[in-house]
Tab-separated table of C-alpha atoms and ligand atoms in Angstrom:
chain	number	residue	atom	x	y	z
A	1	UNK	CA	-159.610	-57.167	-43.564
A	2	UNK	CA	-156.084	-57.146	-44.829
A	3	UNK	CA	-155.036	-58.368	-47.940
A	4	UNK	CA	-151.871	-60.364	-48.664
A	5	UNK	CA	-149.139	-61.166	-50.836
A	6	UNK	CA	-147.828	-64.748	-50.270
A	7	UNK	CA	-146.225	-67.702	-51.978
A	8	UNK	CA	-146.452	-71.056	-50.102
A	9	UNK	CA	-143.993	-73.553	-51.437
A	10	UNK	CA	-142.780	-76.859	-51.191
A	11	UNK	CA	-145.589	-78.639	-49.836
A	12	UNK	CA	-145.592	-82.470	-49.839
A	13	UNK	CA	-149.107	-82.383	-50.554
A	14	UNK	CA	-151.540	-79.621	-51.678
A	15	UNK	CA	-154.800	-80.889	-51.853
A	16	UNK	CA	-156.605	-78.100	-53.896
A	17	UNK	CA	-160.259	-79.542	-53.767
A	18	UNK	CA	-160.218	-78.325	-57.095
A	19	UNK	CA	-164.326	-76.926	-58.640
A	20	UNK	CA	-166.537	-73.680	-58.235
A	21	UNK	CA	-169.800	-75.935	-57.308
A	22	UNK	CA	-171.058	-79.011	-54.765
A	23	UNK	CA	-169.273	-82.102	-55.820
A	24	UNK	CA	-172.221	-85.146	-55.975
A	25	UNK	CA	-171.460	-89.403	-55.413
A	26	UNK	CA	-168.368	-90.479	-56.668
A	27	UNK	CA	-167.521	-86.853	-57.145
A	28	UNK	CA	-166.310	-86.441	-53.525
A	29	UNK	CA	-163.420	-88.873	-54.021
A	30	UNK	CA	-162.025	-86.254	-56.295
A	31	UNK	CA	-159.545	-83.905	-54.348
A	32	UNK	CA	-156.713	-83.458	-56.252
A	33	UNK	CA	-153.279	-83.588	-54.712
A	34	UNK	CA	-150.408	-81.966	-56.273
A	35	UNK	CA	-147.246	-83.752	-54.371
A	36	UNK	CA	-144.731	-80.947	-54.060
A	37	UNK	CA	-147.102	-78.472	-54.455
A	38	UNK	CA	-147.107	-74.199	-54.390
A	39	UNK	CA	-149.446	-72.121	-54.422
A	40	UNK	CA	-149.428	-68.039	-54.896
A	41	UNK	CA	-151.540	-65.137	-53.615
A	42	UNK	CA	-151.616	-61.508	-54.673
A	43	UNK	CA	-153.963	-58.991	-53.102
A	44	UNK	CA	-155.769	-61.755	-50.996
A	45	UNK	CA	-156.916	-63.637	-54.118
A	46	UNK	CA	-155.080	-67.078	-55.374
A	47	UNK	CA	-153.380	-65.808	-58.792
A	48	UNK	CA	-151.359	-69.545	-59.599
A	49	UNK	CA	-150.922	-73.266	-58.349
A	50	UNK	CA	-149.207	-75.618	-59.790
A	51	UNK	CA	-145.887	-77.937	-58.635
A	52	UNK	CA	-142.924	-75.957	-57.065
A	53	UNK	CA	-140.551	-76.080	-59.639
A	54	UNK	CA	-143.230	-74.577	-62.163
A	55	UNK	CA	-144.454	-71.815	-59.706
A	56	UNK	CA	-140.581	-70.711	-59.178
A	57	UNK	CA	-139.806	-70.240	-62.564
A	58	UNK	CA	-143.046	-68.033	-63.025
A	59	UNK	CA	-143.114	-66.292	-60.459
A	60	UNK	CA	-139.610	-64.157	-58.037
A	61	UNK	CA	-140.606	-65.266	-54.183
A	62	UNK	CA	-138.767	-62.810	-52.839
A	63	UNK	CA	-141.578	-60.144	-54.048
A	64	UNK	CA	-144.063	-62.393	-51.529
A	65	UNK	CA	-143.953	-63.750	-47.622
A	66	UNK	CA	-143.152	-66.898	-48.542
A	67	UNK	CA	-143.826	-69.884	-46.409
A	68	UNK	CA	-141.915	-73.296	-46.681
A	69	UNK	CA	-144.476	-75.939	-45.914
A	70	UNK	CA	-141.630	-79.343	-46.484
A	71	UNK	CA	-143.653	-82.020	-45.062
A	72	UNK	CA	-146.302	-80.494	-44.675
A	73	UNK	CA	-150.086	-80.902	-46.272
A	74	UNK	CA	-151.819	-77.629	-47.833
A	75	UNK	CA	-155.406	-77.647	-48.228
A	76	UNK	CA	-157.932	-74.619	-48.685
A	77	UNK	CA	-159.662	-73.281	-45.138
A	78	UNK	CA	-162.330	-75.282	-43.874
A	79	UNK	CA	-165.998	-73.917	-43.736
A	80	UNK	CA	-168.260	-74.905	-40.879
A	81	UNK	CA	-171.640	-73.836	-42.691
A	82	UNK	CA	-173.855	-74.868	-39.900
A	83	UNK	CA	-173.677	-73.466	-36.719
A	84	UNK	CA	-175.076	-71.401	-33.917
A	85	UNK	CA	-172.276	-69.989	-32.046
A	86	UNK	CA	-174.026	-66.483	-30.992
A	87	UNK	CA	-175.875	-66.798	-27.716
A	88	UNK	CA	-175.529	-65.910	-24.025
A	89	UNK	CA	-175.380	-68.544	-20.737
A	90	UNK	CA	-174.681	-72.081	-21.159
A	91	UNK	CA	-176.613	-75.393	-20.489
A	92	UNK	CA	-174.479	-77.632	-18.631
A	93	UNK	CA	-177.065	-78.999	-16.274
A	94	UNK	CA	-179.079	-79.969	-19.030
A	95	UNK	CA	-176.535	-82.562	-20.946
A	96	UNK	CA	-175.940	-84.037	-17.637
A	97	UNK	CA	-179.806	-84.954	-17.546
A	98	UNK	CA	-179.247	-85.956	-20.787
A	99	UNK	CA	-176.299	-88.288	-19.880
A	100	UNK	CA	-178.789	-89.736	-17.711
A	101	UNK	CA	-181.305	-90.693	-19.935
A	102	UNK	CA	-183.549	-87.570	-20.703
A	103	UNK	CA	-183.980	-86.951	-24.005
A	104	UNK	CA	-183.342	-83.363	-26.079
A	105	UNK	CA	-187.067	-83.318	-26.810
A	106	UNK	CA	-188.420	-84.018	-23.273
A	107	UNK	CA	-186.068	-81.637	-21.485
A	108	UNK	CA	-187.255	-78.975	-24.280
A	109	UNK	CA	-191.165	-79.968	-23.312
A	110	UNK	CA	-190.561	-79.210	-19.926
A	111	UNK	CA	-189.336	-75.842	-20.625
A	112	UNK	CA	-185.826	-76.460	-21.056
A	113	UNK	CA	-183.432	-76.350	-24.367
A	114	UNK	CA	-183.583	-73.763	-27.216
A	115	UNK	CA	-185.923	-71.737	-24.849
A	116	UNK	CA	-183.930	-71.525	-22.428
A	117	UNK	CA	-181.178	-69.915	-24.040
A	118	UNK	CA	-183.406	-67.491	-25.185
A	119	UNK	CA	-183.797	-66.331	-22.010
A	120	UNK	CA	-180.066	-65.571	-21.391
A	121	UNK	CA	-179.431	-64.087	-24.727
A	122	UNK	CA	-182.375	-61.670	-25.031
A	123	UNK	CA	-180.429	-61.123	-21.082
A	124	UNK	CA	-177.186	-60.496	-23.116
A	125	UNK	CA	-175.594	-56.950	-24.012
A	126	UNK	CA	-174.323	-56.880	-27.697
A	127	UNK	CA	-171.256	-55.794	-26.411
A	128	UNK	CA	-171.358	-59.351	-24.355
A	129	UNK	CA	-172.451	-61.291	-27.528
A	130	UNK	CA	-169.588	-59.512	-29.682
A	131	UNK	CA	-166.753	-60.595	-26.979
A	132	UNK	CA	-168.101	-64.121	-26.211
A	133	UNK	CA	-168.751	-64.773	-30.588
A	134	UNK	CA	-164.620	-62.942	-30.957
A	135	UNK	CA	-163.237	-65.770	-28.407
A	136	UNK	CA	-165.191	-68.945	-30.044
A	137	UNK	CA	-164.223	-67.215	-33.823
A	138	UNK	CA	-160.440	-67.517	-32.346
A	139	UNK	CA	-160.553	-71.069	-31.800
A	140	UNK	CA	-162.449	-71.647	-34.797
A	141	UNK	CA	-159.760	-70.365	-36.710
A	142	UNK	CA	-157.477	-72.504	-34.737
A	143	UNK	CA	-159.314	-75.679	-36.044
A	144	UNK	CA	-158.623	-74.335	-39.961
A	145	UNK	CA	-161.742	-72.627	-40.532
A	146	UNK	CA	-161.845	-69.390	-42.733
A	147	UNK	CA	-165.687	-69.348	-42.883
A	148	UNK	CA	-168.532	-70.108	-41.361
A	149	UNK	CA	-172.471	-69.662	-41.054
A	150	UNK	CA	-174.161	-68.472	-37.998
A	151	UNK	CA	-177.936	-68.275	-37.507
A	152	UNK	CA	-179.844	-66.197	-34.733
A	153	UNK	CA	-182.631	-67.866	-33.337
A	154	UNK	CA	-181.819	-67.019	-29.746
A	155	UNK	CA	-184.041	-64.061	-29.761
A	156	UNK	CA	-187.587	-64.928	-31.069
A	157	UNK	CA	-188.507	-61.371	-30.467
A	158	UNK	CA	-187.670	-58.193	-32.804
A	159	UNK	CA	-184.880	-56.752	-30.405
A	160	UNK	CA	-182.505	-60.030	-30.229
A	161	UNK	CA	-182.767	-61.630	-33.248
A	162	UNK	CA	-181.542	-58.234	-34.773
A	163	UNK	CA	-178.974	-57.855	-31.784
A	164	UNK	CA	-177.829	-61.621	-32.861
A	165	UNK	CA	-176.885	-60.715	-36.737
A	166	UNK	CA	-175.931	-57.203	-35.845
A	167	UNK	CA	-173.126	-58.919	-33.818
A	168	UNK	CA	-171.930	-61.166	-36.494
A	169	UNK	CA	-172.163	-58.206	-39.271
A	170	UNK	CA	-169.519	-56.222	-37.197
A	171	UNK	CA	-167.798	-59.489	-36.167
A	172	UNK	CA	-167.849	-60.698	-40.359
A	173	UNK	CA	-166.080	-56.813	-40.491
A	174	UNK	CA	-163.611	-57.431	-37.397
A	175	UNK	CA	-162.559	-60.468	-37.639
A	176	UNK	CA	-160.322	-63.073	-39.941
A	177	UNK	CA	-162.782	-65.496	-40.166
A	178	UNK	CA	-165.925	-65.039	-42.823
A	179	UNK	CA	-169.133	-65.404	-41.206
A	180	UNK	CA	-172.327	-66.308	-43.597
A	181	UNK	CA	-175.582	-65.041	-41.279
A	182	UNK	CA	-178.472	-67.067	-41.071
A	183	UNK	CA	-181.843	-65.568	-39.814
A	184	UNK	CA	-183.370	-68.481	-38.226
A	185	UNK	CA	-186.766	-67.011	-36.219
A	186	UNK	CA	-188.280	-69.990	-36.826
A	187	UNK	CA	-186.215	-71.998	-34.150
A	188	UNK	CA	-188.839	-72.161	-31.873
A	189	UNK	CA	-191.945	-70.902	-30.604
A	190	UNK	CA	-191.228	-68.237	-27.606
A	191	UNK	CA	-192.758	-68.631	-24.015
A	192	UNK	CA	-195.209	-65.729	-24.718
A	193	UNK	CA	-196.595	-67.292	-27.634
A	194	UNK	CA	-196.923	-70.935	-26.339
A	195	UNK	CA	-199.709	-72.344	-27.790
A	196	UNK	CA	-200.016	-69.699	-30.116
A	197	UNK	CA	-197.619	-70.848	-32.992
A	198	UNK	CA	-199.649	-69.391	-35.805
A	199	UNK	CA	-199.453	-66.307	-34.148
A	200	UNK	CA	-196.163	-65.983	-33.608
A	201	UNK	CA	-195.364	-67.211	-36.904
A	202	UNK	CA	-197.098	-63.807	-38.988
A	203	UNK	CA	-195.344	-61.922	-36.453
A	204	UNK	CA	-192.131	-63.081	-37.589
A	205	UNK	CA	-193.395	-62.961	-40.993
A	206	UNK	CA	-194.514	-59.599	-40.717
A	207	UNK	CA	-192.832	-57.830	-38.155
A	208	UNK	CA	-188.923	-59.424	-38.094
A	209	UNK	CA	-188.315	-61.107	-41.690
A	210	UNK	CA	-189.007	-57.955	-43.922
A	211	UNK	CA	-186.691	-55.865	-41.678
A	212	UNK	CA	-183.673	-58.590	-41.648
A	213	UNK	CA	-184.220	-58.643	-45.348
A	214	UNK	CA	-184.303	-54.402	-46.128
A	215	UNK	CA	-180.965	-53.903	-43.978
A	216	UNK	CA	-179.629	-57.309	-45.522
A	217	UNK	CA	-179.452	-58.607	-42.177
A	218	UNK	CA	-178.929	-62.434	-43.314
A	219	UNK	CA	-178.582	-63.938	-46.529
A	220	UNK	CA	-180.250	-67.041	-45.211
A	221	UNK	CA	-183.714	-68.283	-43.619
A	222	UNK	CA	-183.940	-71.257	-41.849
A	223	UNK	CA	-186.367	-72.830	-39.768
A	224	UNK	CA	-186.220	-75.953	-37.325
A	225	UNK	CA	-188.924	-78.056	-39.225
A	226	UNK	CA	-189.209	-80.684	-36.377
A	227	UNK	CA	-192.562	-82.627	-34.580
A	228	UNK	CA	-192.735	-80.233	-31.886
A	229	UNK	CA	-191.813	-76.910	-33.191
A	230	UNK	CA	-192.969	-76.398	-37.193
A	231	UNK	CA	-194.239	-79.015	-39.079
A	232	UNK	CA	-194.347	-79.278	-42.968
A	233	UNK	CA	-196.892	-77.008	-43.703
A	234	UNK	CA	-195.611	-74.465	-41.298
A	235	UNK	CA	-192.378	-74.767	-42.375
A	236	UNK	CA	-193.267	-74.312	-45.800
A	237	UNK	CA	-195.473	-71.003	-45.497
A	238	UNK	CA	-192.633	-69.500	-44.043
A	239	UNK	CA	-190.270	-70.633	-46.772
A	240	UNK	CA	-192.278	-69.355	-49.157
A	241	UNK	CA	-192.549	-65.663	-47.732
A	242	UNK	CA	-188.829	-65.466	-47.525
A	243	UNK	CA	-188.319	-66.661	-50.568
A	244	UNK	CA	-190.515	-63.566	-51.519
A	245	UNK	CA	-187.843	-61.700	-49.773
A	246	UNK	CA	-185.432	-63.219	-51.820
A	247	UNK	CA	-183.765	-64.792	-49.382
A	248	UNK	CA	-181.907	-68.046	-49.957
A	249	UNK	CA	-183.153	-71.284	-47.940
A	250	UNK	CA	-181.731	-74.151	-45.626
A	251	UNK	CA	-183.627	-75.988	-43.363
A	252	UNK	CA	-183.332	-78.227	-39.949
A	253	UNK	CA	-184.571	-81.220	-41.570
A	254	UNK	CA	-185.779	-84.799	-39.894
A	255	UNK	CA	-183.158	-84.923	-37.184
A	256	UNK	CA	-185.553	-86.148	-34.546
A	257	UNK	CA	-187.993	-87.701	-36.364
A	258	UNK	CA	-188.906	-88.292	-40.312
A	259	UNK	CA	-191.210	-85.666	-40.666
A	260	UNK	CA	-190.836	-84.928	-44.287
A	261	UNK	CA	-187.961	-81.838	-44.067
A	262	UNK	CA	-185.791	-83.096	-46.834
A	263	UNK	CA	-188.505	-83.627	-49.395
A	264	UNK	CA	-189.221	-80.001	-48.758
A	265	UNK	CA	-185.906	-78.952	-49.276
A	266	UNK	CA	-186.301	-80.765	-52.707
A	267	UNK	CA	-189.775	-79.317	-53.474
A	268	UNK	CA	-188.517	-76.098	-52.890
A	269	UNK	CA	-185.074	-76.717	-54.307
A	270	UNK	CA	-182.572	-75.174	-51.257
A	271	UNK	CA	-179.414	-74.494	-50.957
A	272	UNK	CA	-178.907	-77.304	-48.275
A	273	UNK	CA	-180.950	-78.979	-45.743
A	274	UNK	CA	-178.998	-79.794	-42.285
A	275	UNK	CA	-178.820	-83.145	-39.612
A	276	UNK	CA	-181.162	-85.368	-41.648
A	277	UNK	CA	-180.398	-87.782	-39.529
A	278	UNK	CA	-183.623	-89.818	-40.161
A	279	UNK	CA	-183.855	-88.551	-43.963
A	280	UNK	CA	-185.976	-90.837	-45.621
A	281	UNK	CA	-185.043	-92.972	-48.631
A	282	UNK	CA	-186.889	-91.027	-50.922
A	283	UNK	CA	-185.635	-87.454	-49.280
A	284	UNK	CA	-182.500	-88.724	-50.242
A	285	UNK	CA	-182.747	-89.398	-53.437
A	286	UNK	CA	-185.057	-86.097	-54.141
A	287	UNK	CA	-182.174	-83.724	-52.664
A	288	UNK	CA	-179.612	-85.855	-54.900
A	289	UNK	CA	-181.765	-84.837	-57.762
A	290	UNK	CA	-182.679	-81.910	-57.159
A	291	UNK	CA	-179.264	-80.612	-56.360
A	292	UNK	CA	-179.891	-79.639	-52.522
A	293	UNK	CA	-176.830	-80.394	-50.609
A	294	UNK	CA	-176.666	-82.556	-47.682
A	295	UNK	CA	-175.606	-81.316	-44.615
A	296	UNK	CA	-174.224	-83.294	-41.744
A	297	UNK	CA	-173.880	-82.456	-38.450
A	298	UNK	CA	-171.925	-85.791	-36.885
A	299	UNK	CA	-171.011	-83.729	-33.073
A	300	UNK	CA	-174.742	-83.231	-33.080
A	301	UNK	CA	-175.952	-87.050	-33.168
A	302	UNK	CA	-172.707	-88.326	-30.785
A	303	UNK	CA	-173.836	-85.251	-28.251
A	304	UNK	CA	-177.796	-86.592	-28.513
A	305	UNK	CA	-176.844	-90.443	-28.394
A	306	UNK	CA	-178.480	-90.278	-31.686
A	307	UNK	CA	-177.704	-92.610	-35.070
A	308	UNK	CA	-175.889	-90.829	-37.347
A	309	UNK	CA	-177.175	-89.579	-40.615
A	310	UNK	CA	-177.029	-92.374	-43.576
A	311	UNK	CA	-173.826	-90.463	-44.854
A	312	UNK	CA	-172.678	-93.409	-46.898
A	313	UNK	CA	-176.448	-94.493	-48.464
A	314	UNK	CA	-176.550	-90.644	-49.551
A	315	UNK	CA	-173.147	-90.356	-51.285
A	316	UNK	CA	-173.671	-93.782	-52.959
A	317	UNK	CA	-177.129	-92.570	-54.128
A	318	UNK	CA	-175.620	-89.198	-55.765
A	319	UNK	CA	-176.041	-86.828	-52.941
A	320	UNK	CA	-173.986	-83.792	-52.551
A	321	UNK	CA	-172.590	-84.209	-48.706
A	322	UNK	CA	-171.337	-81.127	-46.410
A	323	UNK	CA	-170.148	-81.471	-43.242
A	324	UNK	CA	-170.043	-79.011	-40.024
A	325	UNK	CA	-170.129	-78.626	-36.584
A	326	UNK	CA	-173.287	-77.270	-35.594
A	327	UNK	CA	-171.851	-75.882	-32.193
A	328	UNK	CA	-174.737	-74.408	-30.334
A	329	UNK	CA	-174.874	-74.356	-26.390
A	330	UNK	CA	-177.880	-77.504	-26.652
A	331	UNK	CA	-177.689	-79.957	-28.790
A	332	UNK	CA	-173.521	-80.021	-29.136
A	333	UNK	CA	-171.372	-77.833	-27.485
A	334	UNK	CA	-168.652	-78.012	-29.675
A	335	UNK	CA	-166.548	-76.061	-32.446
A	336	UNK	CA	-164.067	-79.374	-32.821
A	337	UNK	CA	-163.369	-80.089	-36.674
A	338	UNK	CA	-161.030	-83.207	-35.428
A	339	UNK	CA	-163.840	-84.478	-33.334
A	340	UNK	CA	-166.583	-84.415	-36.568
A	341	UNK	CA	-163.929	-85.605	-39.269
A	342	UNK	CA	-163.002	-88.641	-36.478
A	343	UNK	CA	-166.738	-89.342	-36.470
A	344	UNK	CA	-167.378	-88.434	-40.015
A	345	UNK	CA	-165.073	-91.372	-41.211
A	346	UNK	CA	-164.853	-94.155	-38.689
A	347	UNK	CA	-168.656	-93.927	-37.401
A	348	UNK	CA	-170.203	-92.729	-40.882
A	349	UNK	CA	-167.977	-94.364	-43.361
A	350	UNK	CA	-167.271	-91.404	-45.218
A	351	UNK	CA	-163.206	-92.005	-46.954
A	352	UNK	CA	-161.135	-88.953	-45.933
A	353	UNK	CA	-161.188	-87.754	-49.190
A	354	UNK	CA	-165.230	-87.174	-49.109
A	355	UNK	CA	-164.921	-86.044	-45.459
A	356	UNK	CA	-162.321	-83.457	-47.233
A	357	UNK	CA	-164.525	-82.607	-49.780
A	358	UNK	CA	-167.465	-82.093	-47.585
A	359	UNK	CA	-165.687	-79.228	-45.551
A	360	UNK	CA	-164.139	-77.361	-48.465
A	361	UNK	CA	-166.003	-77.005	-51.532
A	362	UNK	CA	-169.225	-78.558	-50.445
A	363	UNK	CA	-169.377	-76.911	-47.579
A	364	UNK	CA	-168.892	-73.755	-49.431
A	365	UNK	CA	-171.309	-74.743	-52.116
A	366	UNK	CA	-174.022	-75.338	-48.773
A	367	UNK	CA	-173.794	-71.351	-48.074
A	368	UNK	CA	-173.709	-70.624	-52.155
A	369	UNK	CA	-170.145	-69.665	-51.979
A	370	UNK	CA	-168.437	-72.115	-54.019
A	371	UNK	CA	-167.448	-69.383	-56.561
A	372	UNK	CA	-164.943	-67.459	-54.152
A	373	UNK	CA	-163.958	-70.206	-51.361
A	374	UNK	CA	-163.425	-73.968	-50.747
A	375	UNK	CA	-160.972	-74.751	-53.096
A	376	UNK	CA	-157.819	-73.633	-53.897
A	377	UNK	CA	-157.927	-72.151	-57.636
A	378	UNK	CA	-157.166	-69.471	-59.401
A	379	UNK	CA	-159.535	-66.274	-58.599
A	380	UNK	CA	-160.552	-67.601	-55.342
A	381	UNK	CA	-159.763	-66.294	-51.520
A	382	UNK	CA	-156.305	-66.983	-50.310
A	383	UNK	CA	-157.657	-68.788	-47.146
A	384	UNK	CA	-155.399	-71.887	-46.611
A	385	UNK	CA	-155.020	-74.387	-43.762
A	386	UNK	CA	-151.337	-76.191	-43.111
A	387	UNK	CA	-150.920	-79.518	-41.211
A	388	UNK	CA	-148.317	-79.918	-39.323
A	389	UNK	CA	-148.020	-83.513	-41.228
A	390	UNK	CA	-147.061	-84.156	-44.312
A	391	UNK	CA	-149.948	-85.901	-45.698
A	392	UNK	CA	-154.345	-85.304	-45.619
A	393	UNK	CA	-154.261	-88.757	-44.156
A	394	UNK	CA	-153.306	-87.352	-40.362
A	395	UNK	CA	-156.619	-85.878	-40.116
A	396	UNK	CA	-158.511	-89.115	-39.289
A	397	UNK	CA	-155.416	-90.719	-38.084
A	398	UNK	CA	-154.080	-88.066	-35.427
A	399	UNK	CA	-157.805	-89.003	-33.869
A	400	UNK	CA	-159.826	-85.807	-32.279
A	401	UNK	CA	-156.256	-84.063	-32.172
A	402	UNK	CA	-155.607	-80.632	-34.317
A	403	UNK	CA	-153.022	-80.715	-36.450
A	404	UNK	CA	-153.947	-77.485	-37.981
A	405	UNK	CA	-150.343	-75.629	-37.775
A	406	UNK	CA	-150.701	-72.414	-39.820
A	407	UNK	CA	-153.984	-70.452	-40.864
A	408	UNK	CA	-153.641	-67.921	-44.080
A	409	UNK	CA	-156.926	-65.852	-44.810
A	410	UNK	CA	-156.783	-63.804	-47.448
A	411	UNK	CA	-153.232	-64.428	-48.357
A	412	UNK	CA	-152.217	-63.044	-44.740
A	413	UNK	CA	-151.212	-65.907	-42.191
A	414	UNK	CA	-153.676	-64.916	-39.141
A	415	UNK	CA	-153.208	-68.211	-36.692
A	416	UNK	CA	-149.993	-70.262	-35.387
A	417	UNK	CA	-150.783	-72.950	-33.280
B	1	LIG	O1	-179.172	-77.605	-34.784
B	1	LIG	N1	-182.162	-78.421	-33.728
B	1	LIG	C1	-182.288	-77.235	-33.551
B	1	LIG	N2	-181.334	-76.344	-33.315
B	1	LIG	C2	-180.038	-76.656	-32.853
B	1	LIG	C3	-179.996	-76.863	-31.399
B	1	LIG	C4	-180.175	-75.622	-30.681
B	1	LIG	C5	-180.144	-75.758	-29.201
B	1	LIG	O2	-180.370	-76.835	-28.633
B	1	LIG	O3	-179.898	-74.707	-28.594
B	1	LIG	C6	-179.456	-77.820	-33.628
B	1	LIG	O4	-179.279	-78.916	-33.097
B	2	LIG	FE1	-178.524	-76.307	-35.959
């Protein structure tokens, strides 16, 4: 990817999320604005920030694209660290059952859901799975985001799951937008090993995780830790061997039900656990202390006519909250930022400056990259999102709507809208 040179001046408000790790509690009220704010970027990397006037008498703008952002907000590019956005065919009938009453978890017992889209994308060509992952990368960027995660888990067998982060490794090389990969064979149980779940999970163990981790396929395992697919113990086993692998850890964690997932995060001390939507008190306060980082998926619960995660209880009780989209072709079909900060702070009472926080640097702190990205500081990427408005307060306030304008990664400005 190319590398640029650019200064970035004049902004009403550059909001530099400021810090190298996940920001806990009160923490996540902390955003720092600079009010007539600039910001400079040599070789890709952020080299200064500071007000306008300062950065102008440092540094000679015409050696740099410069970009005049009057009125306009700066912030560092968002990261989505939660999604799924690598599979083939679509499930359209199935949210109009779900409209109609069926739930997620009976339309997957009767054959439907994650299964069913392993069907189509063990059906898919790479070449398929590279164009259709190109397209929804493009309108990610669009929305502000500069990185995100992406887990397999549509293959269950040796071929896809390896044809799933394959794609995103050439995609991470082709494309502006970062991509973290995720190797999540533990999504479900596949059709030829129904009923057979111990079974398929040593084949995973033995046959699929030890390749993923000698070609550094992913630098994540995951595993959908749900009453239905793995429980506890299951989930842990697995954990355990890919820690082995050295492999770093997130986990699905009580989104249906409180099984026990965000204890185990704490037990095992991950680098996030994901929905938690019916995290138990005590999960809470575990991942506060242990330092796991909350992540939550808000698209998800409005999509499953769901409650949403306790967002509030865990920020007042010290957690460390992310925040990301989890578009996947089931459970949410959606890559909207607008549409999860809208929820984030009017359904979740999270203040915009947590929802903020919870997309930048904790987001980057939930796929362990809160050294390079998520803030803007000296040292780190030049990826950088400008509003159209002048202030961080449109992004609730401008409801569901993008007001994304410009998109710099790497000190190069890659998106207009
Ligand atoms: O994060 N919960 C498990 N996995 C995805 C849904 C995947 C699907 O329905 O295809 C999720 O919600
Ligand atoms: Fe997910």
């Amino acid at each position: 990817m190319k590398k640029g040179n650019m200064l970035i001046k004049n902004s009403s408000e550059l909001v530099t999320c400021s810090g190298n790790k996940a920001k806990f509690g009160k923490d996540m009220s902390d955003i720092n604005v600079i009010l007539d704010g600039a910001v400079v970027i040599e070789d890709g990397i952020i080299k200064d920030v500071g007000t306008t006037e300062d950065i102008l008498k440092k540094y000679d703008e015409t050696k740099y694209e410069t970009i005049d952002a009057k009125n306009k907000c700066v912030l560092p590019g968002f990261v989505d660290s939660h999604t799924h956005f690598i599979f083939g065919g679509y499930r359209a009938e199935e949210f109009s059952w779900r409209l109609r009453g069926d739930s997620y978890m009976e339309i997957m017992n009767r054959g439907g859901g994650i299964v069913n889209t392993v069907t189509s994308t063990r059906n898919a060509s790479k070449e398929e799975l590279f164009n259709l992952g190109k397209k929804r990368l493009d309108s990610m960027l669009s929305f502000g985001v500069t990185t995100v995660e992406g887990k397999s888990g549509y293959g269950l067998n040796y071929e896809t799951e390896m044809k799933q982060l394959e794609v995103m490794k050439e995609l991470d090389k082709e494309h502006a937008v970062d991509i973290c990969r995720t190797f999540l064979g533990a999504h479900a149980v596949p059709d030829e090993y129904k009923g057979r779940t111990d079974e398929y999970i040593d084949f995973m163990l033995e046959k699929i995780l030890p390749e993923v981790a000698k070609n550094k396929l992913a630098d994540f395992f995951d595993v959908f830790c749900e009453q239905g697919v793995f429980s506890v113990e299951e989930s842990r086993k697995m954990f355990l061997k890919a820690k082995e692998y050295g492999m770093k850890l997130k986990i699905h964690a009580d989104e249906i039900v409180q099984l026990g997932g965000s204890e185990l995060a704490a037990e095992l001390g991950m680098v996030s656990a994901d929905h938690l939507l019916h995290a138990s008190d005590k999960g809470i306060k575990d991942m506060a202390e242990k330092g796991v980082v909350s992540t939550l998926l808000p698209t998800t619960a409005f999509c499953l006519k769901e409650p949403f995660a306790r967002g509030r209880f865990m920020i007042d009780n010290g957690c460390a909250v992310a925040l990301a989209t989890d578009f996947n072709p089931g459970s949410g079909f959606t890559n909207s930022i607008p549409l999860m900060f809208a929820l984030a702070t009017i359904y979740m009472n999270m203040s915009i400056e947590e929802a903020i926080t919870a997309m930048t640097i904790n987001g980057a702190a939930a796929i362990d990259r809160a050294d390079s990205i998520g803030s803007i500081d000296i040292g780190k990427k030049g990826d950088i999102v400008i509003l159209e408005y002048p202030s961080y307060k449109f992004l609730p306030y401008n409801t569901g709507v993008n007001t994304v304008e410009k998109v710099i990664k790497n000190g190069v400005l890659v998106h207009k809208n």
